[in-house]
Amino acid sequence: MSASVARSTPPERHFSDSFTWGVSTAAYQIEGAFDQGGRGPSIWDVFSHTPGKTARGDNGDVACDHYNRWREDLELLRELGIGAYRFSVAWPRWSPAGNGRVNPEGCEFYDRLVDGLLDIGVAPWLCLYHWDLPQALQERGGWADRDVVERFSDHAASVMAVLGDRVEHVALLNEPNVVGLLGHLLGLHAPGLSDLDAYAAATHHLNLATGKTLDRLRREGRGWALGTILNLQPVLAQGDSEDDAAAAALLDAVWNGNHLDPLVSGRYPAATEALLERFVREGDLESVKRPLDWFGLNLYSQLRVAADPSSLVGLRLVEPPEEAETTAMGWEVAPEALSRQLKEAQARLGEVPIVVTENGAAYRDRPGPDLEVDDLRRTNYLERHVREVLSAREAGVDVRGYFVWSLLDNFEWHEGYARRFGLVYVDYPTQRRVPKRSFRWYQQLVRSGVIPRSEDVA
Ligand code: GCO
């Protein structure tokens, strides 16, 4: 073989055509149009409009104005060349009071979005709950009130009755562990509670809603691929002491176990059972233990923890070591956490295929004169994480897809707009969208199935 032929031989593909490449978004973070098209208020409208709850008082009123600019955003998806787009349906847009009464304009919006995706050959991956509970339901107790389980199942059935002829992949809940902890115990997310009972009740009801809604949708016999999404992270003990190990085990139970354990084994972790069982009625846990068609893993980082007898729960989170690389969120960049977590999740889930439904990083992007962003650090973050997906696959983990968080810079919850996660830069005053270097890197990966070196993509 001559040298010139050897040079033109394409590198061996890392991923086959059947691997799903996607990007993820969430309704409240991008849609804006909070008072358009008959949408009702959600807990995030109320929370973000409460002084002091979000950075600089940022809220999702306008966000990326995706509700009005969705066609332009589909164009970006087409240009990116991905096979799948994960988005969420805003419950208060679908049913403003959360009582099942449907808002036709809300329905039409998602109806057109799904058609638009199919027209450009992108598979819609629909998430039924990404944190924007109708405020009317919060006023009746929200996730802490058991009645929400039925409301959510009804809502899921209503959405799928309209969109289910064109949507195959459905995720029930996005990160119930974050909803429980940040929303009901730490007060950082809507509804902004710091209440142990509300946390325990919400945790159980989120699990029950998952199980009951899986049954409900399966009874329809429509062949949907039903999954749910958890944010899981390896928990590392700071030191070698037994106390630190116990602290790590406790945090692991709370963060990773409270939702995964009941799903796979019908039990709560021993460490949290006493707290949660007050809300468990007979038969509940049997209806939570359900096989999934696929499992969504969101992973950004890992947690470090130490025992701390002076804290209420006996532990404290530890900052990453000084030499560790961190993102603008302060999260440690730990790509190996992804392959480790994929292997652990697979061991727990058995045969269930796994999809990385979110992975990405916020950096302080500095746009040039034409708003272009050379985000080498994000590109490099993504490159290293995709390599870990590959290594997990090589180790036998059944990872079927990978979704970047996120298509666009967007409303990063209580951190507001300063935390940019997008492959596409959004200039909020003009709503101009400008693809970053990471966008071109991802485009190349999706097109070739070969992981490009981040430095090689301009
Ligand atoms: C998450 C959320 C996203 C966040 C992202 C970055 O699932 O935590 O789905 O909404 O914006 O994770 O923090």
mmCIF file of C-alpha atoms in Angstrom, residues 84-417:
data_model
loop_
_atom_site.group_PDB
_atom_site.id
_atom_site.type_symbol
_atom_site.label_atom_id
_atom_site.label_comp_id
_atom_site.label_asym_id
_atom_site.label_seq_id
_atom_site.Cartn_x
_atom_site.Cartn_y
_atom_site.Cartn_z
ATOM 1 C CA ALA A 84 -32.269 12.701 18.325
ATOM 2 C CA TYR A 85 -33.488 15.716 20.256
ATOM 3 C CA ARG A 86 -34.583 15.469 23.856
ATOM 4 C CA PHE A 87 -37.011 18.153 24.993
ATOM 5 C CA SER A 88 -39.640 18.414 27.681
ATOM 6 C CA VAL A 89 -43.305 19.266 27.527
ATOM 7 C CA ALA A 90 -44.155 22.106 29.919
ATOM 8 C CA TRP A 91 -46.992 20.731 31.995
ATOM 9 C CA PRO A 92 -48.556 24.206 32.549
ATOM 10 C CA ARG A 93 -48.459 24.854 28.811
ATOM 11 C CA TRP A 94 -50.260 21.587 28.169
ATOM 12 C CA SER A 95 -52.677 21.874 31.052
ATOM 13 C CA PRO A 96 -52.436 25.308 32.702
ATOM 14 C CA ALA A 97 -53.972 24.322 36.013
ATOM 15 C CA GLY A 98 -52.602 20.775 35.981
ATOM 16 C CA ASN A 99 -56.144 19.421 36.278
ATOM 17 C CA GLY A 100 -56.225 17.617 32.951
ATOM 18 C CA ARG A 101 -58.030 20.370 31.092
ATOM 19 C CA VAL A 102 -55.919 20.736 27.981
ATOM 20 C CA ASN A 103 -54.820 24.041 26.445
ATOM 21 C CA PRO A 104 -55.196 23.599 22.663
ATOM 22 C CA GLU A 105 -52.498 26.160 21.839
ATOM 23 C CA GLY A 106 -50.066 24.367 24.088
ATOM 24 C CA CYS A 107 -50.828 21.055 22.402
ATOM 25 C CA GLU A 108 -50.391 22.603 18.985
ATOM 26 C CA PHE A 109 -46.988 23.964 19.873
ATOM 27 C CA TYR A 110 -45.612 20.521 20.705
ATOM 28 C CA ASP A 111 -47.501 18.969 17.848
ATOM 29 C CA ARG A 112 -45.754 21.259 15.374
ATOM 30 C CA LEU A 113 -42.411 20.792 17.097
ATOM 31 C CA VAL A 114 -42.657 17.014 16.775
ATOM 32 C CA ASP A 115 -43.670 17.259 13.133
ATOM 33 C CA GLY A 116 -40.839 19.711 12.513
ATOM 34 C CA LEU A 117 -38.331 17.310 14.041
ATOM 35 C CA LEU A 118 -39.562 14.391 11.972
ATOM 36 C CA ASP A 119 -39.415 16.522 8.850
ATOM 37 C CA ILE A 120 -35.691 17.033 9.349
ATOM 38 C CA GLY A 121 -35.072 13.414 10.282
ATOM 39 C CA VAL A 122 -34.488 13.985 14.013
ATOM 40 C CA ALA A 123 -36.163 11.606 16.450
ATOM 41 C CA PRO A 124 -38.105 13.382 19.198
ATOM 42 C CA TRP A 125 -37.201 12.114 22.691
ATOM 43 C CA LEU A 126 -39.911 13.460 24.926
ATOM 44 C CA CYS A 127 -39.477 14.070 28.638
ATOM 45 C CA LEU A 128 -42.725 14.325 30.543
ATOM 46 C CA TYR A 129 -41.458 16.241 33.554
ATOM 47 C CA HIS A 130 -38.531 18.613 33.721
ATOM 48 C CA TRP A 131 -39.376 20.450 36.938
ATOM 49 C CA ASP A 132 -42.096 22.909 35.917
ATOM 50 C CA LEU A 133 -45.032 21.713 38.011
ATOM 51 C CA PRO A 134 -48.204 23.779 37.523
ATOM 52 C CA GLN A 135 -48.377 26.236 40.416
ATOM 53 C CA ALA A 136 -52.021 25.232 40.985
ATOM 54 C CA LEU A 137 -50.809 21.744 41.934
ATOM 55 C CA GLN A 138 -48.158 23.173 44.255
ATOM 56 C CA GLU A 139 -50.915 25.012 46.044
ATOM 57 C CA ARG A 140 -52.448 21.638 46.789
ATOM 58 C CA GLY A 141 -49.178 20.301 48.158
ATOM 59 C CA GLY A 142 -47.200 19.582 44.987
ATOM 60 C CA TRP A 143 -44.981 16.517 45.032
ATOM 61 C CA ALA A 144 -45.391 16.259 48.789
ATOM 62 C CA ASP A 145 -49.089 15.487 48.282
ATOM 63 C CA ARG A 146 -49.891 11.938 47.216
ATOM 64 C CA ASP A 147 -52.608 13.078 44.859
ATOM 65 C CA VAL A 148 -49.908 14.345 42.462
ATOM 66 C CA VAL A 149 -49.195 10.737 41.475
ATOM 67 C CA GLU A 150 -52.568 10.421 39.748
ATOM 68 C CA ARG A 151 -52.322 13.921 38.293
ATOM 69 C CA PHE A 152 -48.988 13.077 36.725
ATOM 70 C CA SER A 153 -50.224 9.786 35.259
ATOM 71 C CA ASP A 154 -53.246 11.524 33.770
ATOM 72 C CA HIS A 155 -51.024 14.210 32.316
ATOM 73 C CA ALA A 156 -48.648 11.646 30.811
ATOM 74 C CA ALA A 157 -51.556 9.791 29.226
ATOM 75 C CA SER A 158 -52.946 13.048 27.841
ATOM 76 C CA VAL A 159 -49.641 14.037 26.240
ATOM 77 C CA MET A 160 -49.076 10.605 24.758
ATOM 78 C CA ALA A 161 -52.614 10.452 23.393
ATOM 79 C CA VAL A 162 -51.701 13.400 21.166
ATOM 80 C CA LEU A 163 -47.995 12.928 20.454
ATOM 81 C CA GLY A 164 -47.639 9.187 20.912
ATOM 82 C CA ASP A 165 -48.322 8.394 17.263
ATOM 83 C CA ARG A 166 -45.013 10.081 16.365
ATOM 84 C CA VAL A 167 -42.890 9.850 19.487
ATOM 85 C CA GLU A 168 -41.270 6.571 20.400
ATOM 86 C CA HIS A 169 -38.800 7.430 23.177
ATOM 87 C CA VAL A 170 -40.346 8.762 26.333
ATOM 88 C CA ALA A 171 -38.663 9.711 29.613
ATOM 89 C CA LEU A 172 -40.982 9.998 32.571
ATOM 90 C CA LEU A 173 -39.096 12.178 35.046
ATOM 91 C CA ASN A 174 -35.908 14.145 34.787
ATOM 92 C CA GLU A 175 -33.750 13.788 37.916
ATOM 93 C CA PRO A 176 -36.284 13.161 40.685
ATOM 94 C CA ASN A 177 -33.351 13.141 43.121
ATOM 95 C CA VAL A 178 -32.651 16.791 42.304
ATOM 96 C CA VAL A 179 -36.346 17.668 42.563
ATOM 97 C CA GLY A 180 -36.440 16.081 46.006
ATOM 98 C CA LEU A 181 -33.187 17.364 47.450
ATOM 99 C CA LEU A 182 -32.733 20.791 45.886
ATOM 100 C CA GLY A 183 -36.436 21.601 45.736
ATOM 101 C CA HIS A 184 -37.719 20.242 49.029
ATOM 102 C CA LEU A 185 -34.757 19.991 51.411
ATOM 103 C CA LEU A 186 -32.124 22.534 50.403
ATOM 104 C CA GLY A 187 -34.548 25.197 49.163
ATOM 105 C CA LEU A 188 -32.361 25.970 46.147
ATOM 106 C CA HIS A 189 -34.870 25.010 43.471
ATOM 107 C CA ALA A 190 -38.633 25.499 43.166
ATOM 108 C CA PRO A 191 -40.762 25.101 45.203
ATOM 109 C CA GLY A 192 -37.998 26.313 47.526
ATOM 110 C CA LEU A 193 -38.777 24.197 50.585
ATOM 111 C CA SER A 194 -36.406 23.173 53.361
ATOM 112 C CA ASP A 195 -38.516 20.591 55.051
ATOM 113 C CA LEU A 196 -37.520 17.033 55.837
ATOM 114 C CA ASP A 197 -41.080 15.685 55.721
ATOM 115 C CA ALA A 198 -41.761 17.373 52.371
ATOM 116 C CA TYR A 199 -38.492 15.924 51.075
ATOM 117 C CA ALA A 200 -39.371 12.401 52.187
ATOM 118 C CA ALA A 201 -42.921 12.606 50.867
ATOM 119 C CA ALA A 202 -41.851 14.098 47.527
ATOM 120 C CA THR A 203 -39.131 11.468 47.115
ATOM 121 C CA HIS A 204 -41.608 8.649 47.554
ATOM 122 C CA HIS A 205 -44.306 10.231 45.393
ATOM 123 C CA LEU A 206 -41.841 10.818 42.567
ATOM 124 C CA ASN A 207 -40.989 7.124 42.670
ATOM 125 C CA LEU A 208 -44.601 6.076 42.860
ATOM 126 C CA ALA A 209 -45.461 8.375 39.950
ATOM 127 C CA THR A 210 -42.745 6.674 37.890
ATOM 128 C CA GLY A 211 -44.021 3.167 38.560
ATOM 129 C CA LYS A 212 -47.717 3.958 38.163
ATOM 130 C CA THR A 213 -47.179 5.952 34.987
ATOM 131 C CA LEU A 214 -45.054 3.202 33.459
ATOM 132 C CA ASP A 215 -47.938 0.809 34.068
ATOM 133 C CA ARG A 216 -50.469 3.261 32.735
ATOM 134 C CA LEU A 217 -48.577 3.907 29.505
ATOM 135 C CA ARG A 218 -47.730 0.241 29.038
ATOM 136 C CA ARG A 219 -51.387 -0.684 29.361
ATOM 137 C CA GLU A 220 -51.975 1.345 26.221
ATOM 138 C CA GLY A 221 -49.854 -1.218 24.382
ATOM 139 C CA ARG A 222 -48.433 1.281 21.938
ATOM 140 C CA GLY A 223 -44.888 -0.035 21.987
ATOM 141 C CA TRP A 224 -43.284 3.155 23.287
ATOM 142 C CA ALA A 225 -39.732 2.889 24.608
ATOM 143 C CA LEU A 226 -40.306 4.032 28.186
ATOM 144 C CA GLY A 227 -37.485 5.168 30.424
ATOM 145 C CA THR A 228 -36.680 7.559 33.209
ATOM 146 C CA ILE A 229 -33.708 9.780 33.961
ATOM 147 C CA LEU A 230 -31.531 10.048 37.064
ATOM 148 C CA ASN A 231 -28.557 12.202 37.831
ATOM 149 C CA LEU A 232 -26.122 9.722 39.384
ATOM 150 C CA GLN A 233 -22.632 10.508 40.647
ATOM 151 C CA PRO A 234 -19.877 8.458 42.238
ATOM 152 C CA VAL A 235 -19.454 9.537 45.864
ATOM 153 C CA LEU A 236 -15.844 9.586 47.072
ATOM 154 C CA ALA A 237 -14.864 9.502 50.741
ATOM 155 C CA GLN A 238 -12.383 12.235 51.551
ATOM 156 C CA GLY A 239 -10.116 10.169 53.803
ATOM 157 C CA ASP A 240 -9.532 6.538 54.708
ATOM 158 C CA SER A 241 -11.357 6.676 58.038
ATOM 159 C CA GLU A 242 -14.406 4.553 58.740
ATOM 160 C CA ASP A 243 -16.357 7.708 59.477
ATOM 161 C CA ASP A 244 -15.632 9.140 56.059
ATOM 162 C CA ALA A 245 -16.581 5.847 54.451
ATOM 163 C CA ALA A 246 -19.874 5.882 56.354
ATOM 164 C CA ALA A 247 -20.516 9.475 55.263
ATOM 165 C CA ALA A 248 -19.916 8.478 51.641
ATOM 166 C CA ALA A 249 -22.255 5.502 51.980
ATOM 167 C CA LEU A 250 -24.975 7.743 53.406
ATOM 168 C CA LEU A 251 -24.689 10.327 50.670
ATOM 169 C CA ASP A 252 -24.623 7.571 48.065
ATOM 170 C CA ALA A 253 -27.892 6.217 49.488
ATOM 171 C CA VAL A 254 -29.527 9.645 49.443
ATOM 172 C CA TRP A 255 -28.266 10.838 46.064
ATOM 173 C CA ASN A 256 -28.035 7.633 44.053
ATOM 174 C CA GLY A 257 -30.038 5.067 45.997
ATOM 175 C CA ASN A 258 -33.356 6.716 46.872
ATOM 176 C CA HIS A 259 -34.651 6.432 43.331
ATOM 177 C CA LEU A 260 -32.591 3.668 41.749
ATOM 178 C CA ASP A 261 -33.006 1.131 44.565
ATOM 179 C CA PRO A 262 -36.813 1.039 44.629
ATOM 180 C CA LEU A 263 -36.887 0.896 40.846
ATOM 181 C CA VAL A 264 -34.596 -2.128 40.591
ATOM 182 C CA SER A 265 -35.246 -3.913 43.870
ATOM 183 C CA GLY A 266 -38.493 -2.517 45.308
ATOM 184 C CA ARG A 267 -36.708 -1.307 48.458
ATOM 185 C CA TYR A 268 -35.368 1.915 49.847
ATOM 186 C CA PRO A 269 -31.736 1.970 50.968
ATOM 187 C CA ALA A 270 -31.314 0.842 54.586
ATOM 188 C CA ALA A 271 -29.933 4.289 55.463
ATOM 189 C CA THR A 272 -33.079 6.170 54.382
ATOM 190 C CA GLU A 273 -35.799 3.575 54.898
ATOM 191 C CA ALA A 274 -36.909 4.918 58.271
ATOM 192 C CA LEU A 275 -37.262 8.425 56.894
ATOM 193 C CA LEU A 276 -39.221 7.429 53.803
ATOM 194 C CA GLU A 277 -41.386 4.567 55.034
ATOM 195 C CA ARG A 278 -43.850 6.906 56.751
ATOM 196 C CA PHE A 279 -45.154 7.772 53.316
ATOM 197 C CA VAL A 280 -45.167 4.256 51.914
ATOM 198 C CA ARG A 281 -48.509 2.462 51.783
ATOM 199 C CA GLU A 282 -49.021 -1.218 51.272
ATOM 200 C CA GLY A 283 -48.235 -2.284 47.746
ATOM 201 C CA ASP A 284 -46.459 0.965 46.869
ATOM 202 C CA LEU A 285 -42.989 -0.456 46.525
ATOM 203 C CA GLU A 286 -44.231 -3.347 44.405
ATOM 204 C CA SER A 287 -45.573 -0.802 41.953
ATOM 205 C CA VAL A 288 -42.313 1.148 41.881
ATOM 206 C CA LYS A 289 -40.177 -1.879 40.997
ATOM 207 C CA ARG A 290 -40.451 -1.939 37.233
ATOM 208 C CA PRO A 291 -38.266 -2.950 34.328
ATOM 209 C CA LEU A 292 -37.463 -0.016 32.059
ATOM 210 C CA ASP A 293 -37.049 -0.130 28.298
ATOM 211 C CA TRP A 294 -34.065 2.172 28.719
ATOM 212 C CA PHE A 295 -32.408 4.105 31.508
ATOM 213 C CA GLY A 296 -31.262 7.721 31.191
ATOM 214 C CA LEU A 297 -28.094 8.709 33.040
ATOM 215 C CA ASN A 298 -27.232 12.366 33.509
ATOM 216 C CA LEU A 299 -23.652 12.852 34.623
ATOM 217 C CA TYR A 300 -21.532 15.954 35.034
ATOM 218 C CA SER A 301 -19.122 15.246 37.867
ATOM 219 C CA GLN A 302 -18.536 13.333 41.081
ATOM 220 C CA LEU A 303 -19.079 14.141 44.764
ATOM 221 C CA ARG A 304 -16.555 14.189 47.596
ATOM 222 C CA VAL A 305 -17.679 13.913 51.166
ATOM 223 C CA ALA A 306 -16.276 13.827 54.718
ATOM 224 C CA ALA A 307 -17.769 12.958 58.082
ATOM 225 C CA ASP A 308 -18.693 16.060 60.075
ATOM 226 C CA PRO A 309 -20.236 15.477 63.497
ATOM 227 C CA SER A 310 -21.103 19.168 63.794
ATOM 228 C CA SER A 311 -23.451 19.072 60.809
ATOM 229 C CA LEU A 312 -27.078 18.028 61.186
ATOM 230 C CA VAL A 313 -26.714 14.988 58.972
ATOM 231 C CA GLY A 314 -23.169 14.145 60.087
ATOM 232 C CA LEU A 315 -21.452 14.888 56.800
ATOM 233 C CA ARG A 316 -20.296 17.712 54.597
ATOM 234 C CA LEU A 317 -19.457 18.024 50.943
ATOM 235 C CA VAL A 318 -15.769 18.626 50.290
ATOM 236 C CA GLU A 319 -14.411 20.906 47.583
ATOM 237 C CA PRO A 320 -12.338 19.208 44.899
ATOM 238 C CA PRO A 321 -8.582 19.289 45.569
ATOM 239 C CA GLU A 322 -6.841 22.505 44.578
ATOM 240 C CA GLU A 323 -5.133 20.966 41.554
ATOM 241 C CA ALA A 324 -8.427 19.580 40.218
ATOM 242 C CA GLU A 325 -9.893 21.073 37.096
ATOM 243 C CA THR A 326 -13.340 22.586 37.611
ATOM 244 C CA THR A 327 -16.057 24.114 35.427
ATOM 245 C CA ALA A 328 -17.770 27.479 35.951
ATOM 246 C CA MET A 329 -20.278 25.622 38.146
ATOM 247 C CA GLY A 330 -17.369 24.728 40.442
ATOM 248 C CA TRP A 331 -17.906 21.080 39.509
ATOM 249 C CA GLU A 332 -14.868 18.850 39.301
ATOM 250 C CA VAL A 333 -14.025 17.656 35.800
ATOM 251 C CA ALA A 334 -13.797 13.896 36.292
ATOM 252 C CA PRO A 335 -14.387 12.089 32.991
ATOM 253 C CA GLU A 336 -13.591 8.701 34.522
ATOM 254 C CA ALA A 337 -16.664 9.182 36.732
ATOM 255 C CA LEU A 338 -18.758 8.609 33.608
ATOM 256 C CA SER A 339 -17.416 5.158 32.746
ATOM 257 C CA ARG A 340 -17.421 4.209 36.406
ATOM 258 C CA GLN A 341 -21.030 5.293 36.839
ATOM 259 C CA LEU A 342 -22.109 3.610 33.621
ATOM 260 C CA LYS A 343 -20.605 0.322 34.814
ATOM 261 C CA GLU A 344 -22.208 0.630 38.239
ATOM 262 C CA ALA A 345 -25.592 1.529 36.773
ATOM 263 C CA GLN A 346 -25.442 -1.417 34.383
ATOM 264 C CA ALA A 347 -24.574 -3.768 37.221
ATOM 265 C CA ARG A 348 -27.655 -2.542 39.096
ATOM 266 C CA LEU A 349 -30.010 -2.475 36.119
ATOM 267 C CA GLY A 350 -29.157 -5.806 34.555
ATOM 268 C CA GLU A 351 -29.997 -5.963 30.878
ATOM 269 C CA VAL A 352 -31.542 -2.512 30.559
ATOM 270 C CA PRO A 353 -29.866 -0.395 27.851
ATOM 271 C CA ILE A 354 -28.446 2.904 29.066
ATOM 272 C CA VAL A 355 -28.436 6.274 27.366
ATOM 273 C CA VAL A 356 -26.345 9.201 28.600
ATOM 274 C CA THR A 357 -29.182 11.716 28.525
ATOM 275 C CA GLU A 358 -27.080 14.693 29.696
ATOM 276 C CA ASN A 359 -23.415 15.521 29.864
ATOM 277 C CA GLY A 360 -21.817 18.901 29.373
ATOM 278 C CA ALA A 361 -20.125 21.815 31.033
ATOM 279 C CA ALA A 362 -20.540 25.518 31.794
ATOM 280 C CA TYR A 363 -17.592 27.789 31.122
ATOM 281 C CA ARG A 364 -17.215 31.556 31.043
ATOM 282 C CA ASP A 365 -17.488 31.866 27.288
ATOM 283 C CA ARG A 366 -15.909 35.027 25.882
ATOM 284 C CA PRO A 367 -17.546 35.900 22.573
ATOM 285 C CA GLY A 368 -15.462 37.619 19.897
ATOM 286 C CA PRO A 369 -16.600 40.646 17.879
ATOM 287 C CA ASP A 370 -19.041 38.569 15.874
ATOM 288 C CA LEU A 371 -20.184 36.659 18.945
ATOM 289 C CA GLU A 372 -18.156 33.604 17.948
ATOM 290 C CA VAL A 373 -16.924 31.512 20.870
ATOM 291 C CA ASP A 374 -13.788 29.425 20.859
ATOM 292 C CA ASP A 375 -14.772 27.073 23.681
ATOM 293 C CA LEU A 376 -11.832 24.726 23.606
ATOM 294 C CA ARG A 377 -12.328 23.793 27.258
ATOM 295 C CA ARG A 378 -15.924 22.648 26.698
ATOM 296 C CA THR A 379 -14.891 20.823 23.544
ATOM 297 C CA ASN A 380 -12.150 19.107 25.470
ATOM 298 C CA TYR A 381 -14.536 18.230 28.299
ATOM 299 C CA LEU A 382 -16.909 16.613 25.807
ATOM 300 C CA GLU A 383 -14.109 14.794 24.023
ATOM 301 C CA ARG A 384 -12.834 13.224 27.231
ATOM 302 C CA HIS A 385 -16.329 12.195 28.320
ATOM 303 C CA VAL A 386 -17.205 10.632 24.987
ATOM 304 C CA ARG A 387 -13.965 8.633 25.230
ATOM 305 C CA GLU A 388 -15.237 7.290 28.553
ATOM 306 C CA VAL A 389 -18.497 6.266 26.889
ATOM 307 C CA LEU A 390 -16.433 4.353 24.391
ATOM 308 C CA SER A 391 -14.392 2.676 27.092
ATOM 309 C CA ALA A 392 -17.563 1.711 28.975
ATOM 310 C CA ARG A 393 -18.940 0.176 25.776
ATOM 311 C CA GLU A 394 -15.721 -1.725 25.280
ATOM 312 C CA ALA A 395 -16.050 -2.993 28.845
ATOM 313 C CA GLY A 396 -19.469 -4.397 27.962
ATOM 314 C CA VAL A 397 -21.824 -1.661 29.140
ATOM 315 C CA ASP A 398 -24.840 -1.436 26.841
ATOM 316 C CA VAL A 399 -24.693 2.340 26.221
ATOM 317 C CA ARG A 400 -26.901 3.131 23.258
ATOM 318 C CA GLY A 401 -26.719 6.895 23.045
ATOM 319 C CA TYR A 402 -25.212 10.147 24.246
ATOM 320 C CA PHE A 403 -26.913 13.554 24.534
ATOM 321 C CA VAL A 404 -25.050 16.805 25.149
ATOM 322 C CA TRP A 405 -26.474 19.260 27.649
ATOM 323 C CA SER A 406 -27.311 21.553 25.932
ATOM 324 C CA LEU A 407 -28.127 22.769 22.451
ATOM 325 C CA LEU A 408 -28.329 26.414 23.539
ATOM 326 C CA ASP A 409 -27.077 28.520 26.414
ATOM 327 C CA ASN A 410 -30.128 28.782 28.634
ATOM 328 C CA PHE A 411 -31.664 29.535 32.020
ATOM 329 C CA GLU A 412 -29.563 27.543 34.452
ATOM 330 C CA TRP A 413 -32.144 27.449 37.264
ATOM 331 C CA HIS A 414 -31.100 29.351 40.388
ATOM 332 C CA GLU A 415 -27.786 30.239 38.763
ATOM 333 C CA GLY A 416 -29.564 32.200 36.013
ATOM 334 C CA TYR A 417 -28.131 33.053 32.612
#
